Structures are given as structure tokens and as C-alpha cells.
Coordinates of C-alpha atoms in Angstrom, one line a residue:
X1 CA -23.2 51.7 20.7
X2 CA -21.2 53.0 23.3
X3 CA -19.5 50.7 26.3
X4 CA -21.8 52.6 28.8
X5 CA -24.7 52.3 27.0
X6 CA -24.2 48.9 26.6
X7 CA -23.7 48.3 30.0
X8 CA -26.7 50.2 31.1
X9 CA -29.0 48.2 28.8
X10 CA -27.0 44.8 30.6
X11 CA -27.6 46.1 33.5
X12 CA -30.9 47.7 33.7
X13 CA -32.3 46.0 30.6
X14 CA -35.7 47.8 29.4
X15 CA -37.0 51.0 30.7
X16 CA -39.9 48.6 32.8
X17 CA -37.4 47.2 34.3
X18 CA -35.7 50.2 35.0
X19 CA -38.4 51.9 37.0
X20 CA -38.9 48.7 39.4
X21 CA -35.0 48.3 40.1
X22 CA -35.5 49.3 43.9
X23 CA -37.9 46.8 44.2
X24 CA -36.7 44.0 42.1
X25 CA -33.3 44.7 44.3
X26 CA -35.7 44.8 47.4
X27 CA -37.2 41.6 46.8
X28 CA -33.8 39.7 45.9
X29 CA -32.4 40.7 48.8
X30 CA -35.0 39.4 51.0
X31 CA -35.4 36.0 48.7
X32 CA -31.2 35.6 49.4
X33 CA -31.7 36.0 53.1
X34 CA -34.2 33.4 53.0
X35 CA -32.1 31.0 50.7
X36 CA -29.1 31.6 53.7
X37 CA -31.6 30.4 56.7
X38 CA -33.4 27.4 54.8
X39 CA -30.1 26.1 52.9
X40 CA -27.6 24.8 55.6
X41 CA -23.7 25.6 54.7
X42 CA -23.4 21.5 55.9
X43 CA -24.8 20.7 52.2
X44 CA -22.2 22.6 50.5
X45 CA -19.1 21.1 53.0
X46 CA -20.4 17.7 52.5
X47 CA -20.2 18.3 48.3
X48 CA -16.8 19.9 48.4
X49 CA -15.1 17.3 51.0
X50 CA -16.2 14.7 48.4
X51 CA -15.0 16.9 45.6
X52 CA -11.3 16.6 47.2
X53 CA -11.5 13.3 48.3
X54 CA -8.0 10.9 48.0
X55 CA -8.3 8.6 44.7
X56 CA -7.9 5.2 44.6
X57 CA -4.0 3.9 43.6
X58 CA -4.3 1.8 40.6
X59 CA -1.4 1.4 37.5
X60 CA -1.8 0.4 34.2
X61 CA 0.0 -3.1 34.4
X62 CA -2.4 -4.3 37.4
X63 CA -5.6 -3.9 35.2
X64 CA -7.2 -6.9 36.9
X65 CA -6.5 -5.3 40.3
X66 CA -9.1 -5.3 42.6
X67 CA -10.0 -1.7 43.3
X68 CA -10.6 -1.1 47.2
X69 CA -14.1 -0.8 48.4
X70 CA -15.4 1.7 51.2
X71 CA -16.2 -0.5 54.4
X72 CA -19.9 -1.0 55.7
X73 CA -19.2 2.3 58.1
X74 CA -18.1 4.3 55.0
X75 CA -21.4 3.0 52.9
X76 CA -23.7 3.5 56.0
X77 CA -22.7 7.3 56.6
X78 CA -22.6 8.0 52.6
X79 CA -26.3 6.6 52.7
X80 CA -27.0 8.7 55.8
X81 CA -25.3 12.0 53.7
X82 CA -27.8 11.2 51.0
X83 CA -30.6 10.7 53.1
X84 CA -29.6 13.9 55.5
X85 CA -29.9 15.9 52.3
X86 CA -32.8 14.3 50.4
X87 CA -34.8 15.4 53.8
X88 CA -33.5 19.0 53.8
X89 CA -33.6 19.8 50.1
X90 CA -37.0 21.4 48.6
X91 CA -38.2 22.1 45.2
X92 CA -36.8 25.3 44.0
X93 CA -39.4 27.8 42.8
X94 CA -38.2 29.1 39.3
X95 CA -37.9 32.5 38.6
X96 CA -36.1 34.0 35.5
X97 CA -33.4 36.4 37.2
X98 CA -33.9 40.6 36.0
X99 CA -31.0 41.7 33.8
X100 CA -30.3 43.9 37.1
X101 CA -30.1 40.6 39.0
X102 CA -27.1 39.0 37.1
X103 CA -24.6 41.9 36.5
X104 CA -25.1 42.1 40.9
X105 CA -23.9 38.8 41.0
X106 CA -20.9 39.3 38.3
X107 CA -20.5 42.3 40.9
X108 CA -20.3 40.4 43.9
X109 CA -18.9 37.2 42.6
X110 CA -15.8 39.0 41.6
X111 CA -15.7 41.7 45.3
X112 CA -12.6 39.7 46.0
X113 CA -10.7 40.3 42.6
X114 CA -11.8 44.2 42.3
X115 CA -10.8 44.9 46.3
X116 CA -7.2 43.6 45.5
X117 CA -6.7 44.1 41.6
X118 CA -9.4 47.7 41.3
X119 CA -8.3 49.3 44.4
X120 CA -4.9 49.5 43.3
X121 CA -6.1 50.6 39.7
X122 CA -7.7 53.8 41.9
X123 CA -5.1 54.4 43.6
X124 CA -2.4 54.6 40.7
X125 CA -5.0 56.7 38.9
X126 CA -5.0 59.0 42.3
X127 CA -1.5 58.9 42.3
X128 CA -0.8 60.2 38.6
X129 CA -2.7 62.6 37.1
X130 CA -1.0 62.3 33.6
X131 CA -1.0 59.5 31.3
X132 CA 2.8 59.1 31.0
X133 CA 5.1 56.2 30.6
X134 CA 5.4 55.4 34.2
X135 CA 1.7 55.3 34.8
X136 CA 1.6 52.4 31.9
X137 CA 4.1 50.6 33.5
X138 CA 2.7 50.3 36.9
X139 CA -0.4 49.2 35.0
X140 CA 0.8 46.9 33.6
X141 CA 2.3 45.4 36.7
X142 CA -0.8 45.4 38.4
X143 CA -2.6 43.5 35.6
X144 CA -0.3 41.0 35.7
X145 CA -0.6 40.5 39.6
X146 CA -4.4 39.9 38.1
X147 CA -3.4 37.0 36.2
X148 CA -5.1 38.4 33.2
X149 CA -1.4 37.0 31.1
X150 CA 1.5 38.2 29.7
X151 CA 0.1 37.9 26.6
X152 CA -3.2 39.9 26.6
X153 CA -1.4 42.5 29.1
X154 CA 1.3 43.7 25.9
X155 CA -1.2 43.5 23.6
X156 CA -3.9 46.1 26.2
X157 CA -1.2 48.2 26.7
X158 CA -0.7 48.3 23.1
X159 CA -4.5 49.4 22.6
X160 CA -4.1 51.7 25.8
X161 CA -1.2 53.9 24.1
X162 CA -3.2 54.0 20.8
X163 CA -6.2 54.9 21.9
X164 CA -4.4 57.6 24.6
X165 CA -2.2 58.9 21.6
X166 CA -5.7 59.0 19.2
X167 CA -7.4 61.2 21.5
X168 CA -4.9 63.0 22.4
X169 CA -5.3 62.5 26.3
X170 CA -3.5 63.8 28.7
X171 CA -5.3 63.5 32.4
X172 CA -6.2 59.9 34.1
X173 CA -10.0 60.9 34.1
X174 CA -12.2 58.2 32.3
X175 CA -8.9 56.2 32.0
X176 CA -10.9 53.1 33.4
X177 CA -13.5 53.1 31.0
X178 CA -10.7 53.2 28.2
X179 CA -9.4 50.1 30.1
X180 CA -12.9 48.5 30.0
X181 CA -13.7 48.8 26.9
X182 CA -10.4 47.0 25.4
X183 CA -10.8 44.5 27.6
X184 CA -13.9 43.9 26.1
X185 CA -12.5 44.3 22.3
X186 CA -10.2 41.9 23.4
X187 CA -12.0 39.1 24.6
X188 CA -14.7 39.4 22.3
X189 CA -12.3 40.2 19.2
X190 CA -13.2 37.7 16.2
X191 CA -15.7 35.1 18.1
X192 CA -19.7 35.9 18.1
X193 CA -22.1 33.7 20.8
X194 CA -19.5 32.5 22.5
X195 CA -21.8 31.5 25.6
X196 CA -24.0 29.6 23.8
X197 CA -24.2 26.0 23.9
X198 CA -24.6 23.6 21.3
X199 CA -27.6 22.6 21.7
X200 CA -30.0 20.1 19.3
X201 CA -33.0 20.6 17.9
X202 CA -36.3 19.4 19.9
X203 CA -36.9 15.5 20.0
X204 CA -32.8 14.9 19.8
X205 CA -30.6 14.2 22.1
X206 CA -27.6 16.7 23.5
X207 CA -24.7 15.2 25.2
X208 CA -22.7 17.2 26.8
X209 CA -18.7 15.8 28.4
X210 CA -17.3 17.4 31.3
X211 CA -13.5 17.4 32.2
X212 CA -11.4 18.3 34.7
X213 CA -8.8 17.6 37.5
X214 CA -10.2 16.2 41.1
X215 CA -10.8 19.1 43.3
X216 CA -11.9 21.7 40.7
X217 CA -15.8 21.3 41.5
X218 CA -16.4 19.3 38.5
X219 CA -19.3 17.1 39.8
X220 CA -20.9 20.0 41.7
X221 CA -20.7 22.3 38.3
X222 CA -22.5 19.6 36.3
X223 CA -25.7 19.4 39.4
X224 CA -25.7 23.2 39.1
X225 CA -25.9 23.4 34.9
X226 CA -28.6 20.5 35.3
X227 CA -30.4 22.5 37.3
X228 CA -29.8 25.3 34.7
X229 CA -31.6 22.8 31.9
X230 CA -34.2 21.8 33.7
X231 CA -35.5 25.2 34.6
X232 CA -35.2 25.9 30.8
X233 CA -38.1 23.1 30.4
X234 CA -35.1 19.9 29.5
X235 CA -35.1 16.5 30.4
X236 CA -31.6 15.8 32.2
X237 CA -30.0 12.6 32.5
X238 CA -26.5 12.5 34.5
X239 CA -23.9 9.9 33.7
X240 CA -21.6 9.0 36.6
X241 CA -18.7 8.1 34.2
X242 CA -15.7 8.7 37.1
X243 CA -15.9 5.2 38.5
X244 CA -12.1 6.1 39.5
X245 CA -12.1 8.0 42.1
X246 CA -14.0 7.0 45.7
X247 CA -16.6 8.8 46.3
X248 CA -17.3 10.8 42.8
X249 CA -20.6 8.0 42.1
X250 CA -22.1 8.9 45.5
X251 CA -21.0 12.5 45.1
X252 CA -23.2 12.8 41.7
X253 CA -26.1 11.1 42.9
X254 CA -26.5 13.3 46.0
X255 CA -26.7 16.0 43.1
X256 CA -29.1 14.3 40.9
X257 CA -31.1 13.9 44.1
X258 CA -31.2 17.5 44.2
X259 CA -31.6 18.5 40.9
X260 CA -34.5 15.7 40.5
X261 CA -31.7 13.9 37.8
X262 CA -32.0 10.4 36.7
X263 CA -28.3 8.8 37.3
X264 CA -26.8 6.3 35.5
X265 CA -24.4 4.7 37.2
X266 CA -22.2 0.8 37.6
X267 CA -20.0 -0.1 40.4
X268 CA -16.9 1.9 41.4
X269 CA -14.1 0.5 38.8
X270 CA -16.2 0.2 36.7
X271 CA -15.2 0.9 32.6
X272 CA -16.7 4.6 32.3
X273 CA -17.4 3.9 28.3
X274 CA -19.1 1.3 29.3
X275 CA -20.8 3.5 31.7
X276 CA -21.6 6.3 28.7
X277 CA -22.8 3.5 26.7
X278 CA -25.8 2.4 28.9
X279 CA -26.5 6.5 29.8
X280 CA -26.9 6.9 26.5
X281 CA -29.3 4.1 26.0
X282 CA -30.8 5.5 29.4
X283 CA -31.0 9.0 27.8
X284 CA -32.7 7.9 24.8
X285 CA -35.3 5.0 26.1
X286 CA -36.8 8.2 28.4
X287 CA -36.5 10.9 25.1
X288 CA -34.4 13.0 27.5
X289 CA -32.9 16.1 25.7
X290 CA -29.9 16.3 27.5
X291 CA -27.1 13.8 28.7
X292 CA -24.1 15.4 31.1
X293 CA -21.6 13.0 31.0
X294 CA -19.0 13.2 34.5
X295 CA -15.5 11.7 33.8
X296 CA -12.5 10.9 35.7
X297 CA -9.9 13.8 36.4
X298 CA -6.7 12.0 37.7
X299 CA -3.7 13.8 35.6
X300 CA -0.3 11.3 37.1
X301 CA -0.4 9.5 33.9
X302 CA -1.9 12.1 30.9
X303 CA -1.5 8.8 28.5
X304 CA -4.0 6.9 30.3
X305 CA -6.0 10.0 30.6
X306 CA -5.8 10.7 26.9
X307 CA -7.0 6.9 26.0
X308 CA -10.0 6.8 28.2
X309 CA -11.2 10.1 27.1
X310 CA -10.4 9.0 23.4
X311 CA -12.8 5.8 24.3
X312 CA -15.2 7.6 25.9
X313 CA -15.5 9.8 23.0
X314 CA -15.4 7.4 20.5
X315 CA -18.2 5.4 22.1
X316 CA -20.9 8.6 22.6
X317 CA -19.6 9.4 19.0
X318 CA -20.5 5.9 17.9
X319 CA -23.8 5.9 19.8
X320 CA -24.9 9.8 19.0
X321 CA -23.5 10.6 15.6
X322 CA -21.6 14.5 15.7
X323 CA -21.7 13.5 20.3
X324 CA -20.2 14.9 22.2
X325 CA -21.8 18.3 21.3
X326 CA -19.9 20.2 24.0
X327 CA -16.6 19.6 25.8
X328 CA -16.7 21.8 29.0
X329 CA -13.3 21.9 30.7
X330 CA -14.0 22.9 35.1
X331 CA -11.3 25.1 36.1
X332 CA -10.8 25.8 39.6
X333 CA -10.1 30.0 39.2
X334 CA -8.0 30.2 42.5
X335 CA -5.5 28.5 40.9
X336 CA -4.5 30.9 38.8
X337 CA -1.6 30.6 36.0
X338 CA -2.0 26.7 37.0
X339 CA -5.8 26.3 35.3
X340 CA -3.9 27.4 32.3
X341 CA -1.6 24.5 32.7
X342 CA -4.3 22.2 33.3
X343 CA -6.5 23.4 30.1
X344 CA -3.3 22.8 27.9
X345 CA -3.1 19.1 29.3
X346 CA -6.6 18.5 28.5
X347 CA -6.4 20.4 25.1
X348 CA -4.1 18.1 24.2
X349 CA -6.1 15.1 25.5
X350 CA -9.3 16.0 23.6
X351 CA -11.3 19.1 21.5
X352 CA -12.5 21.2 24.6
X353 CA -15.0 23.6 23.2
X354 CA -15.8 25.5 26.4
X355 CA -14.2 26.5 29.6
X356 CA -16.2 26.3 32.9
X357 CA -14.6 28.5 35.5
X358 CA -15.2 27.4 38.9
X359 CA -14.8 29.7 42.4
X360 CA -14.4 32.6 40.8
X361 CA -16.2 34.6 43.8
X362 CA -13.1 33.1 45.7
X363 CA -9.9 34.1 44.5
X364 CA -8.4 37.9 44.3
X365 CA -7.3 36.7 40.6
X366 CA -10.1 36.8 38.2
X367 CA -8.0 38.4 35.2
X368 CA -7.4 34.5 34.7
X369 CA -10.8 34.6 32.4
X370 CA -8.9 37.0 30.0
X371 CA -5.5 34.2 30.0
X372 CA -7.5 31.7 29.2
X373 CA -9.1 32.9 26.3
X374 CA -6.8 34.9 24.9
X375 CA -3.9 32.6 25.2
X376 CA -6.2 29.0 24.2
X377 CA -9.0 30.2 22.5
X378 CA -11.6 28.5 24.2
X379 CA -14.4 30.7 25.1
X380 CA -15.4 30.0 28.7
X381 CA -18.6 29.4 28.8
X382 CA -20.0 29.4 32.1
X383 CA -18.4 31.2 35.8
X384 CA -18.6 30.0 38.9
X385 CA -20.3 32.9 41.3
X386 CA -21.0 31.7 44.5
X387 CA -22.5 28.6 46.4
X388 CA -26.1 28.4 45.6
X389 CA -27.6 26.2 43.3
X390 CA -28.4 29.3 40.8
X391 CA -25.2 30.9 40.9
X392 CA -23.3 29.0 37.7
X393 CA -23.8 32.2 35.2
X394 CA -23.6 32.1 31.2
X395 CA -20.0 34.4 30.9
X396 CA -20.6 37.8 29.7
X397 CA -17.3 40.0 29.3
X398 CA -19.2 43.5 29.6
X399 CA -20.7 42.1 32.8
X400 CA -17.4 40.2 33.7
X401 CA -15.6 43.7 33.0
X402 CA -18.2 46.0 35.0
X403 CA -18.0 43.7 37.9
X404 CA -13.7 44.0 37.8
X405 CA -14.0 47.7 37.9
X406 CA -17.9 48.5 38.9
X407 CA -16.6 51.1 42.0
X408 CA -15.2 53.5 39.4
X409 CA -17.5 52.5 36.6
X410 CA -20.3 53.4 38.3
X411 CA -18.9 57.0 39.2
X412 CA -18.0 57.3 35.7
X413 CA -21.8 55.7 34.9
X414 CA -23.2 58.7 36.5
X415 CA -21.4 61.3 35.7
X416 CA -22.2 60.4 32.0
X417 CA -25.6 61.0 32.9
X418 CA -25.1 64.1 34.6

């Protein structure tokens, strides 16, 4: 099947579908206008100033240190916070997104990367009419101003002079579909259902571990997959297992207040496997079906990172034989080259399985998907699109790629069908 037709079917999905797309687009358009007036931006500012907040200084030799608490001011307006949001929050009516639906947010999560990174691919094409040497070059730059990686840049413009050389072509026409369609090869090359989760059979219980650096939007990416699983029909538990850093307990039961989560949760300083231990008890006395364990993300010292996650792990693995199922490392995407960093540290520190890409709506660098899973081989599982609570999306490299180079794509699209 060809790239475009797969990307029709992705994006229109069956013919149904295809003859209420006005409407369906109609009808989205109106329900994200009224997710905008009844959702106040405060909800979001409040999440992410707790996502950032400072974390408490403690070393390993002063184990029996006392670790600070927030003052009866600080308790009283993190109460007020959770109350403040409990009153504005409302049940969210479900509706399964069309096909159409989430390649337009892949589209508009990634406006910021195709503006800076697709314009310029336009403009080179404008600029040289032949597929020469130079024109690869200046490709190449560009992708790497992307931060797709040195790595998966040598081996596309490998592909790129094949494929030109195969078909013998000579003119820039079509040239970004080519481009597409290794990136895709690419990504995809070797690995089937890399989305998917690992997820237990019915009556057992999945626990899924979530890593990642202070700042990243850790705590809000495990409200916003909860919400995922429970509009799937799951029972959610949430485990607030970063008992380091002030703020992150609070932070996570604002979410599970949203979500309609159970939290299990001890006092700040508290041991977080001792924390897992009694949210997996939790999880189990109520038959939930799925635990999301949070963890602490402090990176100063990797050797007392690597040893709590090691006892964390060993306690869920004691507790749920073959747990944790999933590993999901949150990557802040406008970090660029520096989530790559990161995901090596925590490689290192345990088996990540997945990759949750955070903020990719905000950062002009998206090719940073590519890096990562071309240079660590973990598939990312999820992107970040956008703010609201339904915007954390299963990655899809066709959609991923259509939404880098949609502009040109979609001239291309048509002309296909002309």
C-alpha cells in the first residue's frame, strides 16, 4: 500500500466517515470552543507551577534528616487550589475521537515544528529545481536544525540518494513525499505495535512506572493517560510515589480529583517503595486493573536515583510477579538533544520500555521523536499535543510525519487524486 493511501485511510478512515468530514470537523470545532470558555487556563498554570516547583535539599549521609514541611499558609492555599479546582472541574462526556479528528491534532500539535523545520524544506525545494548534491546538503542541515539526529539524518540521506538514483529523478517535485515515506521506513524499520501497551488480561492487575526529571510534566502526563484508561472502561489507581519533592503528592491528587482516581499516598519523605507497596495492596483490595505508579525525578545524584528505582522495582516485582509491565520515560520535547541525555541516564537506571514525549505542540524541534528512537530504541509511546485533558495521543509516525510536512503533503494528496 502506498504512503498516500495509507495516509488517506489514517486520515479519513472509512468511506462513512469520509462523507461526514465537514461535519465531524464542524462539530469539533465548535466542541473545542466550548472546552476553551468552560476550562480556565488557571487550572493548567496551577499544574505546571507545581510541576517546576524547587525540591527539597536532602543528602544521603543525613538519612534521619528531618525533611522541611510547607507552613499552615502553604497547606491552607494548596487545600484552597484543590478545592478551587474540584468546584470548576466537570465530568467529561466521552466520545471516541474520528480518525479525521487525531491526525488534526498531530497537525496542530506539531504547527510550531512544520512553520520553522517545513517552511524551509519549501523553500529549498523552490530554490532548486534539480536533485543535485547541494540540494542534499542543505537538507541535511535543516534536518539537523530539527533535532531529528546525526544518526538517523546519514542514514535518510543515505535512503534519499538511493531511492533518487532508483528512479532515476531528476526535478524536486514529489521530493517530500520521498522524504516521508523514509522517515516512516525508518522509524518503523524492525518493530511492529510499537504503541501498544502492555496490558493484562481482564481480572489482573497492570502496573504501569513512570519516570522522569522534575519539570518534564510527569505528574500531569500520568492524570492525562488515567483519564485515557478510564474512558477505555479501567479502574485507575494512582500511586503518589515522589514523596521527595514538595509539592508532587498534592500535585497528583489535584489530578486524581480530576480524573475521579483513587490516590494512594503517605507523608512527604516518606519511603516511595513503601508507598508502592500499600498502592498495590490498594489496587488489588478494589480489583482495579490498572496501577500508575509516579516516582521521584531528582537526577544530582544518579546513584541514589538508580537504588530507589531498583527498590521500587523490586518491591512491585515482588508484589505483582512479571510488574512493572511498562516503564514510561516523560520527556520534555523542547529540550531537545538534552531528552536524549536524560533517557540515557535513566536507561541506565532501569529497563524503560516506552518514551512519553511531553510539549511537543511547543517546541519548533519535533524531529527529536526520530533521535530518540532511532538512537535508544525505545519506541515512544505516547506525545504530548496540547493542554487539554484528551490531548496525550497513542504515537503514530504516518500521522507524526503528515503532521511535519501536511502543507506540501496535502498539495501533493490532491494532486494524486487529480
Amino acid at each position: 500500500m502506498s504512503f498516500f493511501k495509507r495516509l488517506k485511510d489514517k486520515l479519513i478512515g472509512n468511506p462513512t466517515e469520509e462523507e461526514n468530514v465537514a461535519e465531524i470537523i464542524e462539530e469539533e470545532a465548535a466542541e473545542q470552543k466550548q472546552d476553551e470558555a468552560t476550562e480556565p487556563a488557571r487550572i493548567e498554570a496551577i499544574v505546571d507551577e507545581n510541576e517546576k516547583a524547587e525540591e527539597v535539599s536532602v543528602t544521603e549521609a543525613t538519612s534521619e534528616t528531618e525533611i522541611p514541611v510547607a507552613s499552615e499558609n502553604q497547606e491552607q492555599e494548596q487545600q484552597e487550589e484543590v478545592q478551587e479546582i474540584a468546584i470548576v472541574e466537570e465530568p467529561v462526556k466521552e466520545k471516541k475521537p474520528s480518525a479525521w479528528s487525531i491526525t488534526q491534532k498531530f497537525k496542530t500539535g506539531l504547527e510550531k515544528t512544520r512553520n520553522s523545520f517545513t517552511s524551509k524544506v519549501n523553500d529549498l525545494v523552490a530554490r532548486y529545481r534539480k536533485v543535485d548534491e547541494d540540494f542534499f546538503e542543505e537538507l541535511e542541515d535543516l534536518l539537523l536544525q530539527a533535532d531529528v539526529g546525526f544518526e538517523t539524518v546519514m542514514e535518510l540521506m543515505d535512503k534519499l540518494r538511493f531511492e533518487v538514483q532508483r528512479k532515476n529523478i531528476k526535478d524536486t517535485s514529489g521530493i517530500q513525499t520521498i522524504i516521508s515515506e523514509k522517515l516512516v521506513e525508518i522509524y518503523e524499520q524492525g518493530e511492529e505495535d510499537l504503541i501498544e501497551l502492555d496490558m493484562q488480561p481482564k481480572g489482573e492487575l497492570t502496573v504501569i512506572l513512570f519516570v522522569g526529571v522534575n519539570g518534564v510534566g510527569k505528574t500531569t502526563t500520568i492524570g492525562k493517560l488515567a483519564h485515557r484508561l478510564k474512558s477505555q472502561g479501567k479502574t485507575v489507581v494512582l500511586a503518589a510515589g515522589d514523596t521527595f519533592r514538595a509539592g508532587a503528592i498534592d500535585q497528583l491528587q489535584v489530578w486524581g480529583d480530576r480524573v475521579g482516581c483513587e490516590v494512594i499516598k503517605q507523608s512527604e519523605g516518606s519511603d516511595p517503595a513503601a508507598v508502592m507497596y500499600d498502592a498495590i495492596r490498594a489496587a488489588k483490595n478494589r480489583n482495579a486493573d490498572v496501577l500508575i505508579c509516579d516516582t521521584a525525578g531528582r537526577l544530582q545524584n544518579k546513584v541514589n536515583l538508580m537504588n530507589e528505582l531498583e527498590k521500587v522495582h523490586r518491591v512491585i516485582s515482588r508484589e505483582v510477579p512479571n510488574a512493572p509491565h511498562e516503564v514510561l520515560l516523560a520527556l520534555d520535547a523542547t529540550t531537545g538533544q538534552n531528552a536524549l541525555v536524560q533517557a540515557q541516564t535513566f536507561k541506565e537506571a532501569t529497563n524503560v520500555t516506552g518514551i512519553v514525549l511531553t510539549k511537543l505542540d511547543g517546541t519548533a524541534k519535533g524531529g527529536i521523536v526520530l533521535a530518540i528512537r532511532n538512537k535508544l530504541h525505545i519506541p515512544v509511546k505516547f506525545v504530548g499535543l496540547g493542554e487539554k485533558m484528551d490531548d496525550l495521543q497513542p504515537f503514530d509516525a504516518e500521522r507524526y510525519v503528515y503532521g511535519l510536512f501536511a502543507d506540501g503533503l496535502d498539495k501533493e494528496l490532491q494532486n494524486s487524486e487529480d
